[in-house]
Short mmCIF file of C-alpha atoms in Angstrom, two decimals:
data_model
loop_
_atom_site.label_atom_id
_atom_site.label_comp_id
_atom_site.label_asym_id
_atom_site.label_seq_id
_atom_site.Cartn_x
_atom_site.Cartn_y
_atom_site.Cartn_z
CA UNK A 1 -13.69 1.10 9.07
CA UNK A 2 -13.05 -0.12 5.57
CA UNK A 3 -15.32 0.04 2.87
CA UNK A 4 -15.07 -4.11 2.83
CA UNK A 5 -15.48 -4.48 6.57
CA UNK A 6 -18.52 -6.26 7.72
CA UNK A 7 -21.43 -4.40 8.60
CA UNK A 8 -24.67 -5.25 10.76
CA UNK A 9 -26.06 -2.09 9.13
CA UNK A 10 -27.51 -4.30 6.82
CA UNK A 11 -29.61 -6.69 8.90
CA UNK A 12 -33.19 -5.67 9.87
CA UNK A 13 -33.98 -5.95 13.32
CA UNK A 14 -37.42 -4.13 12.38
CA UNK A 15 -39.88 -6.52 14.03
CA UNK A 16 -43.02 -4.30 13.67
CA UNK A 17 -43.86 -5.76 10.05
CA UNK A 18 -47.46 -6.55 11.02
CA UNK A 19 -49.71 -5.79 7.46
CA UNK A 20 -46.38 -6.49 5.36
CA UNK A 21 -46.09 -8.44 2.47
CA UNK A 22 -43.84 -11.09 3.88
CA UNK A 23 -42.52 -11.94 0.66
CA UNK A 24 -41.29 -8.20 0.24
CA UNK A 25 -38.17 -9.99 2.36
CA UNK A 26 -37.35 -11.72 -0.90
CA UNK A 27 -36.61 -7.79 -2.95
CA UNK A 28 -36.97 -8.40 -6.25
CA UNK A 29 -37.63 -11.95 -5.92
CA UNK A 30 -41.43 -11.82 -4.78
CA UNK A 31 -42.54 -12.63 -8.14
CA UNK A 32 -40.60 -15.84 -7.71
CA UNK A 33 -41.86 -15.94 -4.08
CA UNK A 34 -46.04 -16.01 -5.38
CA UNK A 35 -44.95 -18.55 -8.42
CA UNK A 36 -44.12 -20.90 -5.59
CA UNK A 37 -47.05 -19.96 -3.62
CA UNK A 38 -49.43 -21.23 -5.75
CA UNK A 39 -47.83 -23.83 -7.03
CA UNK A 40 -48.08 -24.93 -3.48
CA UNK A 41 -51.69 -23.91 -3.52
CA UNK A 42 -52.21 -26.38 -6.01
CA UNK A 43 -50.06 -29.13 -4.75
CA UNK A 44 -48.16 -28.60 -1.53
CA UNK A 45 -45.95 -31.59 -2.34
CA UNK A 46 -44.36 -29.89 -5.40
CA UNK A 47 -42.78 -27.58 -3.51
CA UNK A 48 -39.73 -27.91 -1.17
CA UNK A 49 -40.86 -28.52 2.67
CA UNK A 50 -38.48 -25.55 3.87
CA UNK A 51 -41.55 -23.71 2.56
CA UNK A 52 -44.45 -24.99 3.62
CA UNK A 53 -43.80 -23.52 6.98
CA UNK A 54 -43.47 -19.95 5.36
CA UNK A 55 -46.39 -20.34 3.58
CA UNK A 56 -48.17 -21.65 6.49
CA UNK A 57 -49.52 -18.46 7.45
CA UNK A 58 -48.22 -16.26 4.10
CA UNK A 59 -51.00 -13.99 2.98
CA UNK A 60 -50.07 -12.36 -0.07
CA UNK A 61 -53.73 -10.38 -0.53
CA UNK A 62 -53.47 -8.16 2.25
CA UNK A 63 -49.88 -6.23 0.22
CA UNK A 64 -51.37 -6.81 -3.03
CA UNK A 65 -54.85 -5.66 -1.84
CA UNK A 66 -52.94 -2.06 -0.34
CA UNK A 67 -50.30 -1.72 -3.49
CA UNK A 68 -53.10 -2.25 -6.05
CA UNK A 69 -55.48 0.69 -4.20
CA UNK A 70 -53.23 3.45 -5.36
CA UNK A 71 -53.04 2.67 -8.78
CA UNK A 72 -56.79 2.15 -8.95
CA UNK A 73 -57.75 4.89 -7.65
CA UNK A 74 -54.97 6.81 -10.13
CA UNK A 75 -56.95 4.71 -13.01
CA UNK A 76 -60.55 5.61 -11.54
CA UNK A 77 -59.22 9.66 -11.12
CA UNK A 78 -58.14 9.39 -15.13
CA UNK A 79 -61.04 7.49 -16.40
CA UNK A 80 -63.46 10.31 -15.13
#
């Protein structure tokens, strides 16, 4: 197979992404991913309705809740 052949090693068929950040889909777009979010938080109209079903059920403090415990606990191990 040629290095320009098409691949379907690149699509996920990982379904077990229960306690993901769904927004961790979007790479290195999930800052522009929680910009929208709340910007629809504060007006749901401002947004594009292709999203409001995404953001339906979208809850971005469960990843930001586990990938901020590391570094505080890193900060609370150098502080004492």
């Amino acid at each position: 197979m040629s290095p320009q052949s098409p691949s379907n090693s690149s699509i996920s068929t990982d379904n077990d992404q229960s306690g993901k950040n769904p927004a961790a889909a979007f790479g290195a777009n999930e800052w522009l991913v929680d910009e929208i979010y709340q910007q629809y938080l504060q007006d749901p109209n401002s947004v594009d309705r292709a999203w409001w079903d995404f953001f339906a059920d979208y809850k971005p403090g469960a990843a930001a809740a586990a990938s901020s415990a590391p570094s505080g606990t890193a900060a609370a191990g150098a502080a004492a």
